[in-house]
Amino acid sequence: MYFAALLARTEDGWEASDTELDDVETLSDLTDLAREASVDEDTVLVFIEQEDAWFGVVRVDGEDDPRIFVSDATAAARSSYGEILLTDELLGREPGAEDTIAALEELVGLDDTEDGDPDTTADHDTTDHNHDDVDDDGLDADTDAVPAGPLGDTRILADLGLPEAELLMLRTDALVEIADALGAAEVLETVR
């Protein structure tokens, strides 16, 4: 189960609204949604939480590029909303690398042979191969690996009252704790 909300900073404090992500397909869509909620181009935070699995925070300050933090990149990678946050830049990949990897996967079968080439590996091969860098599907783990654990801007909320160390310790009910640190617990509770 997912929960998503926007917190927009105003002169009078924070304003919260729950949000539907059905029409959001890219980080750009999410950023546009945040900017629409912005008051005088002030800070807007987008919270996304998948119950007991991961949470993400996207911070949009005016026209600046969005800043992103994801609590568990591996768990988020298995989620359609998490995939929106796990951009090539955040993962340290070249833009378009995912398309290149998908094209290579099409060319190379699960047995590491190109289409039409016979499998020349003998069944009785007892050579001790180092399989540390190879996933179960036979692809090099380093090409498309998503790091385990937190990923992104760990100081995303530091100037708003939640230091990096505290953000990294959050696990379940994280959004409540974040909102509490920001002084926005009551307004967030109205949309939960």
PDB file of C-alpha atoms in Angstrom:
ATOM      1  CA  MET A   1       0.000   0.000   0.000  1.00  0.00           C
ATOM      2  CA  TYR A   2       1.292   3.432  -0.965  1.00  0.00           C
ATOM      3  CA  PHE A   3       0.831   6.828   0.600  1.00  0.00           C
ATOM      4  CA  ALA A   4       1.804  10.026  -1.209  1.00  0.00           C
ATOM      5  CA  ALA A   5       1.493  13.602  -0.011  1.00  0.00           C
ATOM      6  CA  LEU A   6       2.728  17.078  -0.832  1.00  0.00           C
ATOM      7  CA  LEU A   7       3.919  19.514   1.820  1.00  0.00           C
ATOM      8  CA  ALA A   8       4.227  23.089   0.578  1.00  0.00           C
ATOM      9  CA  ARG A   9       5.946  25.690   2.742  1.00  0.00           C
ATOM     10  CA  THR A  10       4.111  28.996   3.076  1.00  0.00           C
ATOM     11  CA  GLU A  11       4.485  32.154   5.172  1.00  0.00           C
ATOM     12  CA  ASP A  12       2.181  30.585   7.754  1.00  0.00           C
ATOM     13  CA  GLY A  13       3.902  27.198   7.922  1.00  0.00           C
ATOM     14  CA  TRP A  14       3.274  24.019   5.949  1.00  0.00           C
ATOM     15  CA  GLU A  15       0.216  23.120   3.896  1.00  0.00           C
ATOM     16  CA  ALA A  16      -0.396  19.442   3.200  1.00  0.00           C
ATOM     17  CA  SER A  17      -2.353  17.696   0.494  1.00  0.00           C
ATOM     18  CA  ASP A  18      -2.605  14.065  -0.413  1.00  0.00           C
ATOM     19  CA  THR A  19      -1.864  13.362  -4.003  1.00  0.00           C
ATOM     20  CA  GLU A  20      -2.664  10.776  -6.611  1.00  0.00           C
ATOM     21  CA  LEU A  21       0.297   9.513  -8.576  1.00  0.00           C
ATOM     22  CA  ASP A  22      -1.740   7.676 -11.229  1.00  0.00           C
ATOM     23  CA  ASP A  23      -0.828  10.212 -13.933  1.00  0.00           C
ATOM     24  CA  VAL A  24       2.802  10.540 -12.816  1.00  0.00           C
ATOM     25  CA  GLU A  25       5.154   8.538 -15.023  1.00  0.00           C
ATOM     26  CA  THR A  26       8.442  10.427 -14.724  1.00  0.00           C
ATOM     27  CA  LEU A  27      10.387  12.537 -12.262  1.00  0.00           C
ATOM     28  CA  SER A  28       9.578  15.509 -14.482  1.00  0.00           C
ATOM     29  CA  ASP A  29       5.829  14.850 -14.001  1.00  0.00           C
ATOM     30  CA  LEU A  30       6.348  14.651 -10.230  1.00  0.00           C
ATOM     31  CA  THR A  31       8.385  17.862 -10.226  1.00  0.00           C
ATOM     32  CA  ASP A  32       5.668  19.667 -12.209  1.00  0.00           C
ATOM     33  CA  LEU A  33       3.063  18.447  -9.700  1.00  0.00           C
ATOM     34  CA  ALA A  34       5.167  19.851  -6.853  1.00  0.00           C
ATOM     35  CA  ARG A  35       5.686  23.188  -8.580  1.00  0.00           C
ATOM     36  CA  GLU A  36       1.929  23.546  -9.088  1.00  0.00           C
ATOM     37  CA  ALA A  37       1.495  23.244  -5.305  1.00  0.00           C
ATOM     38  CA  SER A  38       4.235  25.772  -4.606  1.00  0.00           C
ATOM     39  CA  VAL A  39       3.406  29.124  -3.039  1.00  0.00           C
ATOM     40  CA  ASP A  40       5.691  31.880  -4.365  1.00  0.00           C
ATOM     41  CA  GLU A  41       8.183  29.237  -5.575  1.00  0.00           C
ATOM     42  CA  ASP A  42       8.869  28.180  -1.988  1.00  0.00           C
ATOM     43  CA  THR A  43       9.910  24.669  -0.957  1.00  0.00           C
ATOM     44  CA  VAL A  44       7.619  21.748  -1.729  1.00  0.00           C
ATOM     45  CA  LEU A  45       8.247  18.241  -0.456  1.00  0.00           C
ATOM     46  CA  VAL A  46       6.741  15.169  -2.071  1.00  0.00           C
ATOM     47  CA  PHE A  47       6.517  12.139   0.208  1.00  0.00           C
ATOM     48  CA  ILE A  48       6.019   8.645  -1.154  1.00  0.00           C
ATOM     49  CA  GLU A  49       5.876   5.678   1.177  1.00  0.00           C
ATOM     50  CA  GLN A  50       5.303   2.004   0.537  1.00  0.00           C
ATOM     51  CA  GLU A  51       4.193   0.504   3.815  1.00  0.00           C
ATOM     52  CA  ASP A  52       7.070  -1.183   5.688  1.00  0.00           C
ATOM     53  CA  ALA A  53       9.268  -1.313   2.561  1.00  0.00           C
ATOM     54  CA  TRP A  54      10.679   2.114   1.637  1.00  0.00           C
ATOM     55  CA  PHE A  55      10.019   5.838   1.532  1.00  0.00           C
ATOM     56  CA  GLY A  56      11.175   8.626  -0.707  1.00  0.00           C
ATOM     57  CA  VAL A  57      11.344  12.392  -0.432  1.00  0.00           C
ATOM     58  CA  VAL A  58      11.571  14.734  -3.406  1.00  0.00           C
ATOM     59  CA  ARG A  59      12.347  18.361  -2.641  1.00  0.00           C
ATOM     60  CA  VAL A  60      11.561  21.065  -5.153  1.00  0.00           C
ATOM     61  CA  ASP A  61      12.794  24.611  -4.480  1.00  0.00           C
ATOM     62  CA  GLY A  62      11.452  26.962  -7.154  1.00  0.00           C
ATOM     63  CA  GLU A  63      13.050  26.239 -10.520  1.00  0.00           C
ATOM     64  CA  ASP A  64      16.020  24.339  -9.058  1.00  0.00           C
ATOM     65  CA  ASP A  65      16.517  20.695 -10.012  1.00  0.00           C
ATOM     66  CA  PRO A  66      14.673  18.353  -7.653  1.00  0.00           C
ATOM     67  CA  ARG A  67      16.615  16.763  -4.819  1.00  0.00           C
ATOM     68  CA  ILE A  68      15.817  13.130  -4.025  1.00  0.00           C
ATOM     69  CA  PHE A  69      16.292  10.756  -1.111  1.00  0.00           C
ATOM     70  CA  VAL A  70      15.185   7.105  -1.115  1.00  0.00           C
ATOM     71  CA  SER A  71      15.423   5.049   2.093  1.00  0.00           C
ATOM     72  CA  ASP A  72      16.005   1.689   0.370  1.00  0.00           C
ATOM     73  CA  ALA A  73      16.930   1.772  -3.305  1.00  0.00           C
ATOM     74  CA  THR A  74      16.636  -1.991  -3.774  1.00  0.00           C
ATOM     75  CA  ALA A  75      13.063  -2.069  -2.430  1.00  0.00           C
ATOM     76  CA  ALA A  76      12.147   1.065  -4.395  1.00  0.00           C
ATOM     77  CA  ALA A  77      13.466  -0.489  -7.615  1.00  0.00           C
ATOM     78  CA  ARG A  78      10.746  -3.152  -7.319  1.00  0.00           C
ATOM     79  CA  SER A  79       8.053  -0.461  -7.207  1.00  0.00           C
ATOM     80  CA  SER A  80       6.634   1.532 -10.104  1.00  0.00           C
ATOM     81  CA  TYR A  81       6.689   4.696  -7.988  1.00  0.00           C
ATOM     82  CA  GLY A  82      10.201   3.938  -6.787  1.00  0.00           C
ATOM     83  CA  GLU A  83      11.408   3.592 -10.359  1.00  0.00           C
ATOM     84  CA  ILE A  84      10.296   7.189 -10.960  1.00  0.00           C
ATOM     85  CA  LEU A  85      12.717   8.359  -8.245  1.00  0.00           C
ATOM     86  CA  LEU A  86      15.628   6.112  -9.221  1.00  0.00           C
ATOM     87  CA  THR A  87      16.872   8.196 -12.115  1.00  0.00           C
ATOM     88  CA  ASP A  88      20.021   7.404 -14.089  1.00  0.00           C
ATOM     89  CA  GLU A  89      21.698  10.384 -12.407  1.00  0.00           C
ATOM     90  CA  LEU A  90      20.784   9.165  -8.907  1.00  0.00           C
ATOM     91  CA  LEU A  91      22.069   5.680  -9.740  1.00  0.00           C
ATOM     92  CA  GLY A  92      25.264   7.060 -11.273  1.00  0.00           C
ATOM     93  CA  ARG A  93      24.499   5.676 -14.731  1.00  0.00           C
ATOM     94  CA  GLU A  94      24.823   7.326 -18.091  1.00  0.00           C
ATOM     95  CA  PRO A  95      21.437   8.606 -19.335  1.00  0.00           C
ATOM     96  CA  GLY A  96      19.837   5.957 -21.519  1.00  0.00           C
ATOM     97  CA  ALA A  97      21.901   3.140 -19.989  1.00  0.00           C
ATOM     98  CA  GLU A  98      18.703   1.258 -19.148  1.00  0.00           C
ATOM     99  CA  ASP A  99      17.692   1.226 -22.841  1.00  0.00           C
ATOM    100  CA  THR A 100      21.133  -0.077 -23.811  1.00  0.00           C
ATOM    101  CA  ILE A 101      20.933  -2.809 -21.170  1.00  0.00           C
ATOM    102  CA  ALA A 102      17.453  -3.847 -22.342  1.00  0.00           C
ATOM    103  CA  ALA A 103      18.719  -4.072 -25.937  1.00  0.00           C
ATOM    104  CA  LEU A 104      21.672  -6.198 -24.843  1.00  0.00           C
ATOM    105  CA  GLU A 105      19.385  -8.491 -22.844  1.00  0.00           C
ATOM    106  CA  GLU A 106      17.354  -9.081 -25.994  1.00  0.00           C
ATOM    107  CA  LEU A 107      20.474 -10.080 -27.930  1.00  0.00           C
ATOM    108  CA  VAL A 108      21.876 -12.339 -25.248  1.00  0.00           C
ATOM    109  CA  GLY A 109      19.775 -15.233 -23.985  1.00  0.00           C
ATOM    110  CA  LEU A 110      19.737 -16.473 -20.417  1.00  0.00           C
ATOM    111  CA  ASP A 111      22.470 -18.983 -21.280  1.00  0.00           C
ATOM    112  CA  ASP A 112      24.837 -16.165 -22.390  1.00  0.00           C
ATOM    113  CA  THR A 113      24.742 -17.214 -26.038  1.00  0.00           C
ATOM    114  CA  GLU A 114      23.704 -14.976 -28.889  1.00  0.00           C
ATOM    115  CA  ASP A 115      20.504 -15.896 -30.714  1.00  0.00           C
ATOM    116  CA  GLY A 116      21.141 -18.790 -33.090  1.00  0.00           C
ATOM    117  CA  ASP A 117      24.542 -19.702 -31.621  1.00  0.00           C
ATOM    118  CA  PRO A 118      24.740 -23.177 -30.128  1.00  0.00           C
ATOM    119  CA  ASP A 119      25.514 -23.511 -26.452  1.00  0.00           C
ATOM    120  CA  THR A 120      29.111 -24.735 -26.405  1.00  0.00           C
ATOM    121  CA  THR A 121      29.384 -25.071 -22.629  1.00  0.00           C
ATOM    122  CA  ALA A 122      29.902 -28.673 -21.620  1.00  0.00           C
ATOM    123  CA  ASP A 123      27.628 -30.040 -18.915  1.00  0.00           C
ATOM    124  CA  HIS A 124      30.601 -31.647 -17.189  1.00  0.00           C
ATOM    125  CA  ASP A 125      32.548 -28.372 -16.786  1.00  0.00           C
ATOM    126  CA  THR A 126      33.836 -28.444 -13.209  1.00  0.00           C
ATOM    127  CA  THR A 127      36.027 -25.348 -13.413  1.00  0.00           C
ATOM    128  CA  ASP A 128      35.569 -23.156 -10.371  1.00  0.00           C
ATOM    129  CA  HIS A 129      34.205 -19.905 -11.808  1.00  0.00           C
ATOM    130  CA  ASN A 130      33.875 -16.794  -9.705  1.00  0.00           C
ATOM    131  CA  HIS A 131      30.160 -15.960  -9.834  1.00  0.00           C
ATOM    132  CA  ASP A 132      30.258 -12.993  -7.446  1.00  0.00           C
ATOM    133  CA  ASP A 133      29.598 -10.479 -10.231  1.00  0.00           C
ATOM    134  CA  VAL A 134      26.938 -12.436 -12.079  1.00  0.00           C
ATOM    135  CA  ASP A 135      23.217 -12.350 -11.308  1.00  0.00           C
ATOM    136  CA  ASP A 136      20.944 -15.376 -11.590  1.00  0.00           C
ATOM    137  CA  ASP A 137      19.987 -14.275 -15.105  1.00  0.00           C
ATOM    138  CA  GLY A 138      23.621 -14.463 -16.215  1.00  0.00           C
ATOM    139  CA  LEU A 139      24.088 -10.711 -16.624  1.00  0.00           C
ATOM    140  CA  ASP A 140      26.918  -8.801 -15.057  1.00  0.00           C
ATOM    141  CA  ALA A 141      25.612  -7.415 -11.757  1.00  0.00           C
ATOM    142  CA  ASP A 142      27.610  -4.200 -12.133  1.00  0.00           C
ATOM    143  CA  THR A 143      25.808  -3.145 -15.316  1.00  0.00           C
ATOM    144  CA  ASP A 144      22.367  -2.653 -13.854  1.00  0.00           C
ATOM    145  CA  ALA A 145      22.917  -2.903 -10.094  1.00  0.00           C
ATOM    146  CA  VAL A 146      20.826  -0.835  -7.739  1.00  0.00           C
ATOM    147  CA  PRO A 147      22.669  -0.283  -4.479  1.00  0.00           C
ATOM    148  CA  ALA A 148      21.092  -1.643  -1.314  1.00  0.00           C
ATOM    149  CA  GLY A 149      20.100   0.827   1.365  1.00  0.00           C
ATOM    150  CA  PRO A 150      19.656   4.602   1.286  1.00  0.00           C
ATOM    151  CA  LEU A 151      20.389   6.547  -1.879  1.00  0.00           C
ATOM    152  CA  GLY A 152      20.350  10.196  -2.814  1.00  0.00           C
ATOM    153  CA  ASP A 153      20.706  13.501  -0.991  1.00  0.00           C
ATOM    154  CA  THR A 154      20.979  12.622   2.700  1.00  0.00           C
ATOM    155  CA  ARG A 155      21.028  16.321   3.633  1.00  0.00           C
ATOM    156  CA  ILE A 156      17.749  16.995   1.813  1.00  0.00           C
ATOM    157  CA  LEU A 157      15.958  18.015   5.024  1.00  0.00           C
ATOM    158  CA  ALA A 158      18.893  19.187   7.168  1.00  0.00           C
ATOM    159  CA  ASP A 159      18.085  22.898   6.842  1.00  0.00           C
ATOM    160  CA  LEU A 160      14.419  22.161   7.665  1.00  0.00           C
ATOM    161  CA  GLY A 161      15.127  20.472  11.006  1.00  0.00           C
ATOM    162  CA  LEU A 162      15.983  16.846  10.209  1.00  0.00           C
ATOM    163  CA  PRO A 163      19.738  16.183  10.285  1.00  0.00           C
ATOM    164  CA  GLU A 164      21.333  13.632   7.976  1.00  0.00           C
ATOM    165  CA  ALA A 165      22.025  11.109  10.772  1.00  0.00           C
ATOM    166  CA  GLU A 166      18.379  11.101  11.885  1.00  0.00           C
ATOM    167  CA  LEU A 167      17.096  10.723   8.319  1.00  0.00           C
ATOM    168  CA  LEU A 168      19.317   7.680   7.797  1.00  0.00           C
ATOM    169  CA  MET A 169      17.944   6.014  10.953  1.00  0.00           C
ATOM    170  CA  LEU A 170      14.277   6.245   9.905  1.00  0.00           C
ATOM    171  CA  ARG A 171      12.575   2.987   8.914  1.00  0.00           C
ATOM    172  CA  THR A 172       8.833   2.548   9.514  1.00  0.00           C
ATOM    173  CA  ASP A 173       6.387   5.412   9.936  1.00  0.00           C
ATOM    174  CA  ALA A 174       9.145   7.620   8.574  1.00  0.00           C
ATOM    175  CA  LEU A 175       6.860  10.278   7.120  1.00  0.00           C
ATOM    176  CA  VAL A 176       5.264  10.920  10.507  1.00  0.00           C
ATOM    177  CA  GLU A 177       8.707  11.395  12.059  1.00  0.00           C
ATOM    178  CA  ILE A 178       9.846  13.634   9.198  1.00  0.00           C
ATOM    179  CA  ALA A 179       6.706  15.780   9.447  1.00  0.00           C
ATOM    180  CA  ASP A 180       7.187  16.025  13.212  1.00  0.00           C
ATOM    181  CA  ALA A 181      10.772  17.258  12.761  1.00  0.00           C
ATOM    182  CA  LEU A 182       9.547  19.852  10.243  1.00  0.00           C
ATOM    183  CA  GLY A 183       6.748  21.015  12.541  1.00  0.00           C
ATOM    184  CA  ALA A 184       4.171  19.733  10.052  1.00  0.00           C
ATOM    185  CA  ALA A 185       2.843  16.646  11.836  1.00  0.00           C
ATOM    186  CA  GLU A 186      -0.643  18.046  12.353  1.00  0.00           C
ATOM    187  CA  VAL A 187      -1.127  19.152   8.743  1.00  0.00           C
ATOM    188  CA  LEU A 188       0.218  15.857   7.409  1.00  0.00           C
ATOM    189  CA  GLU A 189      -2.160  13.961   9.690  1.00  0.00           C
ATOM    190  CA  THR A 190      -5.121  15.724   8.078  1.00  0.00           C
ATOM    191  CA  VAL A 191      -4.359  14.030   4.741  1.00  0.00           C
ATOM    192  CA  ARG A 192      -3.363  10.577   6.015  1.00  0.00           C
TER     193      ARG A 192
END
